[in-house]
PDB file of C-alpha atoms and ligand atoms in Angstrom:
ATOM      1  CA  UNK S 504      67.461 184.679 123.713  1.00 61.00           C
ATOM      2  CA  UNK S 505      68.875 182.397 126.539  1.00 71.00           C
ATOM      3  CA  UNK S 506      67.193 179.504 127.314  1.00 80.00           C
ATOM      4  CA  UNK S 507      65.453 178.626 130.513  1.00 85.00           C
ATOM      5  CA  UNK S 508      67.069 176.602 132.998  1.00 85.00           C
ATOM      6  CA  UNK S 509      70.655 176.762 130.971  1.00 85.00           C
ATOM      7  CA  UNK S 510      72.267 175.720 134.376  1.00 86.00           C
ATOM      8  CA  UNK S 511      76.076 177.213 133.187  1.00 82.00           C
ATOM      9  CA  UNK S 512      73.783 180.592 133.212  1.00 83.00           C
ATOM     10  CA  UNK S 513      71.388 179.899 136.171  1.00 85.00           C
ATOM     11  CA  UNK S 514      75.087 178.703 138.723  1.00 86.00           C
ATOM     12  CA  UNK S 515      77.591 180.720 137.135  1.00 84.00           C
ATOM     13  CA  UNK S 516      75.865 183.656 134.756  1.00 80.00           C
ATOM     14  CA  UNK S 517      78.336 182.162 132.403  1.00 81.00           C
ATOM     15  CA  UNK S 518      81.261 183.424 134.219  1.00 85.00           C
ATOM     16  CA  UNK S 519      84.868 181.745 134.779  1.00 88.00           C
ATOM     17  CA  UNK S 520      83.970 178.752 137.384  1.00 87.00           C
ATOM     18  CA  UNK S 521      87.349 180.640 139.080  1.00 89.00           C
ATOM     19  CA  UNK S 522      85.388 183.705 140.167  1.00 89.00           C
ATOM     20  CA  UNK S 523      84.160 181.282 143.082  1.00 90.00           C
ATOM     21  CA  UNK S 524      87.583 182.136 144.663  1.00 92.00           C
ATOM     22  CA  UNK S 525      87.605 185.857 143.871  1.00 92.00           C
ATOM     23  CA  UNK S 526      83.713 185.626 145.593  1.00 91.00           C
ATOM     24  CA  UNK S 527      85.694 183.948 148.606  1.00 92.00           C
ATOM     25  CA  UNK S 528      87.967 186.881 148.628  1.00 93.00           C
ATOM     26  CA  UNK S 529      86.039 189.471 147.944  1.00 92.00           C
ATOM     27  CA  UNK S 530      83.716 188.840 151.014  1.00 91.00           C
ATOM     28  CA  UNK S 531      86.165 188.365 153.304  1.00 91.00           C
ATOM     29  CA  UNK S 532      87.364 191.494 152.722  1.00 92.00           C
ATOM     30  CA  UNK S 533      83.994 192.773 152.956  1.00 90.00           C
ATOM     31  CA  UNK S 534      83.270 191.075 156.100  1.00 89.00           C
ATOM     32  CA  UNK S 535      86.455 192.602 157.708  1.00 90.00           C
ATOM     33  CA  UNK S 536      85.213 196.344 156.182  1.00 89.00           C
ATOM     34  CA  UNK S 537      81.761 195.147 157.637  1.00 86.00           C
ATOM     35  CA  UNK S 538      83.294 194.568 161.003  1.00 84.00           C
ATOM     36  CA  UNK S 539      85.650 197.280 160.998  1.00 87.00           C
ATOM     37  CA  UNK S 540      82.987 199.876 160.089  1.00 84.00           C
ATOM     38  CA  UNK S 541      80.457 198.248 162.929  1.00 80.00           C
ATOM     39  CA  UNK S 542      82.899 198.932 165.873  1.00 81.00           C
ATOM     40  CA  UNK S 543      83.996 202.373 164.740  1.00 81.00           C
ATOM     41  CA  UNK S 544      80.720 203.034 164.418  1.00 75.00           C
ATOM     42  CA  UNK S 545      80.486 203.209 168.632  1.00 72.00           C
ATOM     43  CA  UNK S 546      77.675 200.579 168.416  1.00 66.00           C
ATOM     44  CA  UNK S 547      77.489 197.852 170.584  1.00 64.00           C
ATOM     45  CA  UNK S 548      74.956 194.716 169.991  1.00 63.00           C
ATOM     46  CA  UNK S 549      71.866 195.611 168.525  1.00 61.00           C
ATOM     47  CA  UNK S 550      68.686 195.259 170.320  1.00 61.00           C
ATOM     48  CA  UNK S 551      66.230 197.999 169.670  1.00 66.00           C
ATOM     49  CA  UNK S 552      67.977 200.051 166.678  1.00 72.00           C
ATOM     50  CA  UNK S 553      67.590 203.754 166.748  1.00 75.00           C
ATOM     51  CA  UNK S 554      66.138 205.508 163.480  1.00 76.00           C
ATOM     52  CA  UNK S 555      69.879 206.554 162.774  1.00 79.00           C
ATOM     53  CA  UNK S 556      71.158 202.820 163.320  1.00 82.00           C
ATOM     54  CA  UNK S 557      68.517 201.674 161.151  1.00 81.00           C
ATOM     55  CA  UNK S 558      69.498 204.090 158.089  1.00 84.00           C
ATOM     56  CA  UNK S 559      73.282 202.682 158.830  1.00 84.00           C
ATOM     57  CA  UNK S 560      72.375 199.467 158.674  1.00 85.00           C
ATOM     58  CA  UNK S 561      70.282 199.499 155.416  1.00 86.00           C
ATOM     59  CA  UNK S 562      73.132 201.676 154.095  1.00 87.00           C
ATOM     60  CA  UNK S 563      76.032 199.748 154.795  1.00 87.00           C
ATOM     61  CA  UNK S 564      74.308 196.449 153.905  1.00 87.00           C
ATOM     62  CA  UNK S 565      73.158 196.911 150.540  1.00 84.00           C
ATOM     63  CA  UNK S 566      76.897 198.368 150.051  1.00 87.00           C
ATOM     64  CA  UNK S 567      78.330 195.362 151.336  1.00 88.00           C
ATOM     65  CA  UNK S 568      76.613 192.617 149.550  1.00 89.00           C
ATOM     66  CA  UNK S 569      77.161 193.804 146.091  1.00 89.00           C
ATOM     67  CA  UNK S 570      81.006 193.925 145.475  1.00 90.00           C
ATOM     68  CA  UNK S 571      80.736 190.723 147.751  1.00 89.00           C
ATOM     69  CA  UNK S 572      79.618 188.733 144.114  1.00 87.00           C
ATOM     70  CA  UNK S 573      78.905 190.839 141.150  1.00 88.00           C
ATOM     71  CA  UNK S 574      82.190 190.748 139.037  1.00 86.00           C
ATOM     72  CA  UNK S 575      81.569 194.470 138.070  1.00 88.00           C
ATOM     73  CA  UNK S 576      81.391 196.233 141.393  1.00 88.00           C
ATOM     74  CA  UNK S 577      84.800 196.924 142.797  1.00 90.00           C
ATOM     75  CA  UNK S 578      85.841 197.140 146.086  1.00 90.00           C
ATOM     76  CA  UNK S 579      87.271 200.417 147.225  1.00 91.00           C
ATOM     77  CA  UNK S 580      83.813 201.992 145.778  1.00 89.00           C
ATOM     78  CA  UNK S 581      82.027 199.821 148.629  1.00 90.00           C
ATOM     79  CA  UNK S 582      84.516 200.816 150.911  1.00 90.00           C
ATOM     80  CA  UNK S 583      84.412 204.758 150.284  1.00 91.00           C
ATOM     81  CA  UNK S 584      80.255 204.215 151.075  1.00 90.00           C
ATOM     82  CA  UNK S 585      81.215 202.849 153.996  1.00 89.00           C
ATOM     83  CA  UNK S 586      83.378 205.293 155.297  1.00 90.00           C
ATOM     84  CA  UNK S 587      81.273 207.668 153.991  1.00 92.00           C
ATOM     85  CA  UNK S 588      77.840 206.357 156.044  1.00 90.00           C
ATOM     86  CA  UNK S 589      80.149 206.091 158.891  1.00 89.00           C
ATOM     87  CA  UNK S 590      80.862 209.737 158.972  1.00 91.00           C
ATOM     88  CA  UNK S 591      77.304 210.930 158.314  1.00 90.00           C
ATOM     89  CA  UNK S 592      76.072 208.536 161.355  1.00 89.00           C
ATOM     90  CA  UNK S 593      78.511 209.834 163.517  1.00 89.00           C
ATOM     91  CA  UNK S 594      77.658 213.581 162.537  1.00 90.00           C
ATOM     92  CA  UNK S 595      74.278 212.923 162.914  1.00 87.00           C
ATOM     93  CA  UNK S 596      74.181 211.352 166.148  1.00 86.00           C
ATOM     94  CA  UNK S 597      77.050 213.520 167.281  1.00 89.00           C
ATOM     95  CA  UNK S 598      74.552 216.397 166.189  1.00 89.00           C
ATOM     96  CA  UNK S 599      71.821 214.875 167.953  1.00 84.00           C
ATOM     97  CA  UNK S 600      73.284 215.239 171.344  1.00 84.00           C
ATOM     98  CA  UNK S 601      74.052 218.488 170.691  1.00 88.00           C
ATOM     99  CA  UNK S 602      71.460 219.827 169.807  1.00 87.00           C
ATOM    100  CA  UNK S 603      67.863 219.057 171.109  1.00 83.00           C
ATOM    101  CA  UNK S 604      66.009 220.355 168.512  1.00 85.00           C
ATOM    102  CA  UNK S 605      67.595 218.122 165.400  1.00 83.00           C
ATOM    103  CA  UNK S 606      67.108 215.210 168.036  1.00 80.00           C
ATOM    104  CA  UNK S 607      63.378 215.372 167.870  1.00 80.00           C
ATOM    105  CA  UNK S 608      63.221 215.946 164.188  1.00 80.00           C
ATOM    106  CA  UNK S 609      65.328 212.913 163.695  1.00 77.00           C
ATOM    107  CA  UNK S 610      64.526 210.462 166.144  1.00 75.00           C
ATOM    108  CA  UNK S 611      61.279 211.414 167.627  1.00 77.00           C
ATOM    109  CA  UNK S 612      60.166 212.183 171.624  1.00 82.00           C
ATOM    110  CA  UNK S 613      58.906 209.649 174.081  1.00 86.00           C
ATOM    111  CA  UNK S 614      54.964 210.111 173.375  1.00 86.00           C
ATOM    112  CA  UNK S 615      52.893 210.047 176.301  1.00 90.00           C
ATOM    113  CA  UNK S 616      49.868 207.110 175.289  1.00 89.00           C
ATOM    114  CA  UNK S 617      48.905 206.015 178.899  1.00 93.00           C
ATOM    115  CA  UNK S 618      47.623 208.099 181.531  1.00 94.00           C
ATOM    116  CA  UNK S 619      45.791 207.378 184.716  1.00 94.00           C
ATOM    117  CA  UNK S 620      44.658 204.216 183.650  1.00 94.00           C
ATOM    118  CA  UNK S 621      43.410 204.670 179.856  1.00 93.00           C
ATOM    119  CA  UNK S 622      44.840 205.929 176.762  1.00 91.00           C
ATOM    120  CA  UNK S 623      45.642 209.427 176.005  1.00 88.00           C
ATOM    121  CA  UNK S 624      43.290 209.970 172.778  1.00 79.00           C
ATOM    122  CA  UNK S 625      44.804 213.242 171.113  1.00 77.00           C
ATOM    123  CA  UNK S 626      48.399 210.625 171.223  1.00 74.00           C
ATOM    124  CA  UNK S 627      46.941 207.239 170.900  1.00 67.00           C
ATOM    125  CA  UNK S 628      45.031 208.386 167.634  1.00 67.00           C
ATOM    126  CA  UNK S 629      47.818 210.359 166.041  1.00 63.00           C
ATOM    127  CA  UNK S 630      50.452 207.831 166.503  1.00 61.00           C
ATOM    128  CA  UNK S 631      47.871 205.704 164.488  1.00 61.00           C
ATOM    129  CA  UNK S 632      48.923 202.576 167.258  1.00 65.00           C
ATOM    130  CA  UNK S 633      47.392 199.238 165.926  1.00 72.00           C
ATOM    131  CA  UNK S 634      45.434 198.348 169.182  1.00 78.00           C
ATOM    132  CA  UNK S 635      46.499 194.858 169.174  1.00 81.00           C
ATOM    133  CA  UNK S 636      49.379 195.315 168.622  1.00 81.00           C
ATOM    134  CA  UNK S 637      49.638 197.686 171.424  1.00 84.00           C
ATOM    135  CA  UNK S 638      47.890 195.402 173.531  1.00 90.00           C
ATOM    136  CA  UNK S 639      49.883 192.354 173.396  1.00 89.00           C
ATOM    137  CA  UNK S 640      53.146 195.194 174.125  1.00 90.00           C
ATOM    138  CA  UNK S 641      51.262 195.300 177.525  1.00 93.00           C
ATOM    139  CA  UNK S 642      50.259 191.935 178.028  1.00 94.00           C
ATOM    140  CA  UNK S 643      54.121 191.106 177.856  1.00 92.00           C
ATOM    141  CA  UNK S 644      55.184 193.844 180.247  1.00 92.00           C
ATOM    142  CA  UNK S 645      52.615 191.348 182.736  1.00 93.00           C
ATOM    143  CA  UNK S 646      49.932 194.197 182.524  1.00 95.00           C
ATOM    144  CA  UNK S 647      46.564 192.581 183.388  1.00 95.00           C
ATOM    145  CA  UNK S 648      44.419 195.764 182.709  1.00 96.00           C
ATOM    146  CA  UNK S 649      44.767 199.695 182.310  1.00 96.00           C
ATOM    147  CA  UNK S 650      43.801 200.313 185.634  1.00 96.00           C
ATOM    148  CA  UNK S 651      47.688 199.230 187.000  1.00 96.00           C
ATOM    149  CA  UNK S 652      49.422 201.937 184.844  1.00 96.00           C
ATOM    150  CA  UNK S 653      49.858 205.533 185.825  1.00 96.00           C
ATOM    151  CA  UNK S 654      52.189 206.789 182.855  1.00 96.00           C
ATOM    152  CA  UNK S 655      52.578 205.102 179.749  1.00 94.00           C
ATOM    153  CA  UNK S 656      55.341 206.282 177.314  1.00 92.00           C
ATOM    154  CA  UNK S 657      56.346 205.594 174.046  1.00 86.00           C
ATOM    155  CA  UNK S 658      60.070 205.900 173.587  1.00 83.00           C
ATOM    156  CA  UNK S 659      61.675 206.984 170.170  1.00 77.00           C
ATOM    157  CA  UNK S 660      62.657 203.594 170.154  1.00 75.00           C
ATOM    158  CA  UNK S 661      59.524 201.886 169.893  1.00 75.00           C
ATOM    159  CA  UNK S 662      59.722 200.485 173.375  1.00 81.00           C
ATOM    160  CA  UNK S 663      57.077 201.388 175.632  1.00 88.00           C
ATOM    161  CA  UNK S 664      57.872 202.919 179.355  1.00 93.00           C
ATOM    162  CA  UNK S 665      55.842 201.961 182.080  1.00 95.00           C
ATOM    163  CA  UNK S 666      55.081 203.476 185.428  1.00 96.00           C
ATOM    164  CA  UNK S 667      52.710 201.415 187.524  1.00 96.00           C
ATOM    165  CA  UNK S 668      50.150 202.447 190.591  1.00 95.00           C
ATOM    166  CA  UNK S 669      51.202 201.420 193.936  1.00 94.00           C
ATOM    167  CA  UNK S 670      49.186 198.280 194.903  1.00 91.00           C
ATOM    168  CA  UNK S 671      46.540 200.028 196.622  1.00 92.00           C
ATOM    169  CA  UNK S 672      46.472 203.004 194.414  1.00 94.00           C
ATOM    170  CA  UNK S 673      45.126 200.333 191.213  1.00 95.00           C
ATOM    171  CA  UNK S 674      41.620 201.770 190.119  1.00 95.00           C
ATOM    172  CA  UNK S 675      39.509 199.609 188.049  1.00 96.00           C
ATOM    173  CA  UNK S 676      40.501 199.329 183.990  1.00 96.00           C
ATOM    174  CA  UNK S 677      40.132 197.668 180.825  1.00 96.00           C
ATOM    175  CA  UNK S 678      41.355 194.128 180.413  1.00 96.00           C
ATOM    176  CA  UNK S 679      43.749 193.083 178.109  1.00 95.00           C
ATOM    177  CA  UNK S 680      43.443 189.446 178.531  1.00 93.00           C
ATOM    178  CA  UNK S 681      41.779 188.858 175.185  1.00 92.00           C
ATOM    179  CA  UNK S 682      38.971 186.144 177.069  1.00 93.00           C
ATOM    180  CA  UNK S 683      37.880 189.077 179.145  1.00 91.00           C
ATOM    181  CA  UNK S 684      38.337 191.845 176.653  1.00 91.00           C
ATOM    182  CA  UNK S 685      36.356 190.123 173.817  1.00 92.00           C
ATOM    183  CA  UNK S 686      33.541 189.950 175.717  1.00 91.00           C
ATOM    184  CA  UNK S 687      33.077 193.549 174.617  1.00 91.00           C
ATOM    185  CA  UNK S 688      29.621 195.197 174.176  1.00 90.00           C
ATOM    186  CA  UNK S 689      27.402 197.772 174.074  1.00 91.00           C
ATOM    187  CA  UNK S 690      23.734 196.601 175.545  1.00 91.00           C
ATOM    188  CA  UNK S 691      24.789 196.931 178.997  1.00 90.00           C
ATOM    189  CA  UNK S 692      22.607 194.644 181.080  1.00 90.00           C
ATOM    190  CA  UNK S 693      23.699 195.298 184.114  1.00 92.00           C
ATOM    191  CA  UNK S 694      25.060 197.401 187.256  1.00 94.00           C
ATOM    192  CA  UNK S 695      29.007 197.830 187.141  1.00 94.00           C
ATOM    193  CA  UNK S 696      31.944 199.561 186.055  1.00 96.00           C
ATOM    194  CA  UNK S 697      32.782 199.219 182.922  1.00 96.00           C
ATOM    195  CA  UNK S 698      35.521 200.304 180.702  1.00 96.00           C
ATOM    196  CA  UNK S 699      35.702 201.741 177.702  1.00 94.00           C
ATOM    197  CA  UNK S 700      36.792 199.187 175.093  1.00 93.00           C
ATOM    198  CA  UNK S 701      38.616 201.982 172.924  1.00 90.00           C
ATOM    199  CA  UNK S 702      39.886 204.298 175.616  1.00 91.00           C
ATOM    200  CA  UNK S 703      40.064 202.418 178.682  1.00 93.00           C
ATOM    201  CA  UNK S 704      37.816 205.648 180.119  1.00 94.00           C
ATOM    202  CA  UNK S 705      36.170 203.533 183.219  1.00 95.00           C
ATOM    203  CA  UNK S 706      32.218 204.623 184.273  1.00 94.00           C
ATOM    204  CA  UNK S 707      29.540 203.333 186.515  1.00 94.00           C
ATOM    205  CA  UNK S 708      27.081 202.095 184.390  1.00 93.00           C
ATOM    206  CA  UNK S 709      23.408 200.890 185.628  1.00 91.00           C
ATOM    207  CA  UNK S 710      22.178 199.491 181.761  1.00 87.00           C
ATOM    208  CA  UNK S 711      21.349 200.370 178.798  1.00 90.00           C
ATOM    209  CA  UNK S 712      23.298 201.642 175.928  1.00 92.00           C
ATOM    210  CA  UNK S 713      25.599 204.601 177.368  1.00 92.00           C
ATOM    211  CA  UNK S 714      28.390 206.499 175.188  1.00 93.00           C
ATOM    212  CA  UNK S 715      32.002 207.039 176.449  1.00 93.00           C
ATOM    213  CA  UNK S 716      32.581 210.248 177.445  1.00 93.00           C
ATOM    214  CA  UNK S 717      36.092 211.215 176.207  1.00 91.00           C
ATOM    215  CA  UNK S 718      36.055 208.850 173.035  1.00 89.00           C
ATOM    216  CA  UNK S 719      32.027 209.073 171.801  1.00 90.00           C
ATOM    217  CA  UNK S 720      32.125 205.044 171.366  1.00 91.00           C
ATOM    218  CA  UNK S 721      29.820 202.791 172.413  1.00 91.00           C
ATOM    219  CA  UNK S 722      31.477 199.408 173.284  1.00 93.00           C
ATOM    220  CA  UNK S 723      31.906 198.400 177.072  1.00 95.00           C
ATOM    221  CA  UNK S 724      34.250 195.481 178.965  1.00 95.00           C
ATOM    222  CA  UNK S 725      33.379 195.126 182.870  1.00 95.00           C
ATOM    223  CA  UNK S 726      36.307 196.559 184.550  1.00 96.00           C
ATOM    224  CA  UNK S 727      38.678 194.623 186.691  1.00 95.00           C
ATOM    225  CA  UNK S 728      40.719 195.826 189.466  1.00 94.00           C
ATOM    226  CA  UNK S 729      43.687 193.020 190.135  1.00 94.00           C
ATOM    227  CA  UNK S 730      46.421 193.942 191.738  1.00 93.00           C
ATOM    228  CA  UNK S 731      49.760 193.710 189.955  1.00 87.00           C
ATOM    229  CA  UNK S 732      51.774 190.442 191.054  1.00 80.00           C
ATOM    230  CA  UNK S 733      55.311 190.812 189.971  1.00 71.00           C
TER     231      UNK S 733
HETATM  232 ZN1  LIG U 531      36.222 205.760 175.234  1.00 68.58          ZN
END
């Protein structure tokens, strides 16, 4: 039974204190494989990663790191994973062009969530979209309230398309600035239009508790109807 905090064990695992200079080696090498692989990959920087890109890069990193340290995992093993992830990325994506139909099933379609100005339910609810988190996507593209977008799209990527009214096409919509939105509720006491805090679904209201006619809820924000200033 080792003991704890035997520090030979805890820096070294008891190995030669000259297996810091095979380390040194072995990573370099790796890095150069690492760098290699990336640009015969055909990928340029990385900003939104695709499903595929994602799989390569899980792939080739927990490949990479190993023979980088652990005395026991060679090199050219690493290497064949990494030629052999390179080939299957390419295929796939290659395959992916090709044909539309493996495209889809690998990498998704855009996903229409906005349309006229609130959410399309049968999408919003079965891309199970975490409304804040959708919310603060639209905030950032400078979207004041629903009422500004036409189409809304989600992209395989997981960036969202946006395709705004003309100025004087804007209908009223839900806020998104959380001040306004939170002041959500459902004993309307007055004459307005309101929107539909789930669905963005926008209704003249005179009082009273009303339900949302293409969602069922009951929760109301007083529409707004800014114009989009860009
Ligand atoms: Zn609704």
């Amino acid at each position: 039974m080792n003991e704890i905090f035997e520090w030979e064990r805890v820096l070294l695992n008891e190995l030669p204190a000259m297996f810091l200079i095979e380390v040194l080696v072995r990573t370099s090498v790796m890095y150069l494989v690492i760098l290699v692989a990336l640009r015969s990959s055909g990928k340029r920087g990385v900003k939104q990663l695709s499903v595929y890109e994602l799989v390569l890069i899980i792939g080739l990193g927990s490949a990479a790191g190993d023979p980088m340290f652990y005395e026991d995992v060679g090199l050219l093993p690493a290497m064949l994973v990494f030629l052999t992830i390179i080939l299957l990325y390419r295929l796939t994506t290659w395959l992916s062009g090709k044909v539309n139909k493996v495209g889809e099933l690998l990498e998704g379609s855009a996903v229409c969530v906005i349309r006229d100005g609130r959410f399309s339910l049968e999408n919003f609810e079965k891309e199970d979209l975490a409304q804040t988190e959708f919310f603060s996507e639209l905030r950032e593209k400078s979207v004041e309230h629903l009422g500004q977008v036409r189409v809304g799209l989600l992209e395989p990527t997981g960036e969202m398309s946006l395709f705004f009214y003309e100025d004087n096409d804007v209908k009223p919509g839900l806020p998104l600035i959380p001040d306004a939105y939170n002041k959500k509720h459902s004993e309307l006491v007055k004459k307005a239009v309101y929107a539909c805090a789930f669905c963005g679904q926008t209704k003249e209201i005179e009082k009273g508790k009303v339900e949302c006619p293409a969602c069922k809820r009951d929760e109301w924000v007083e529409a707004i109807d800014t114009r989009r200033i860009t």
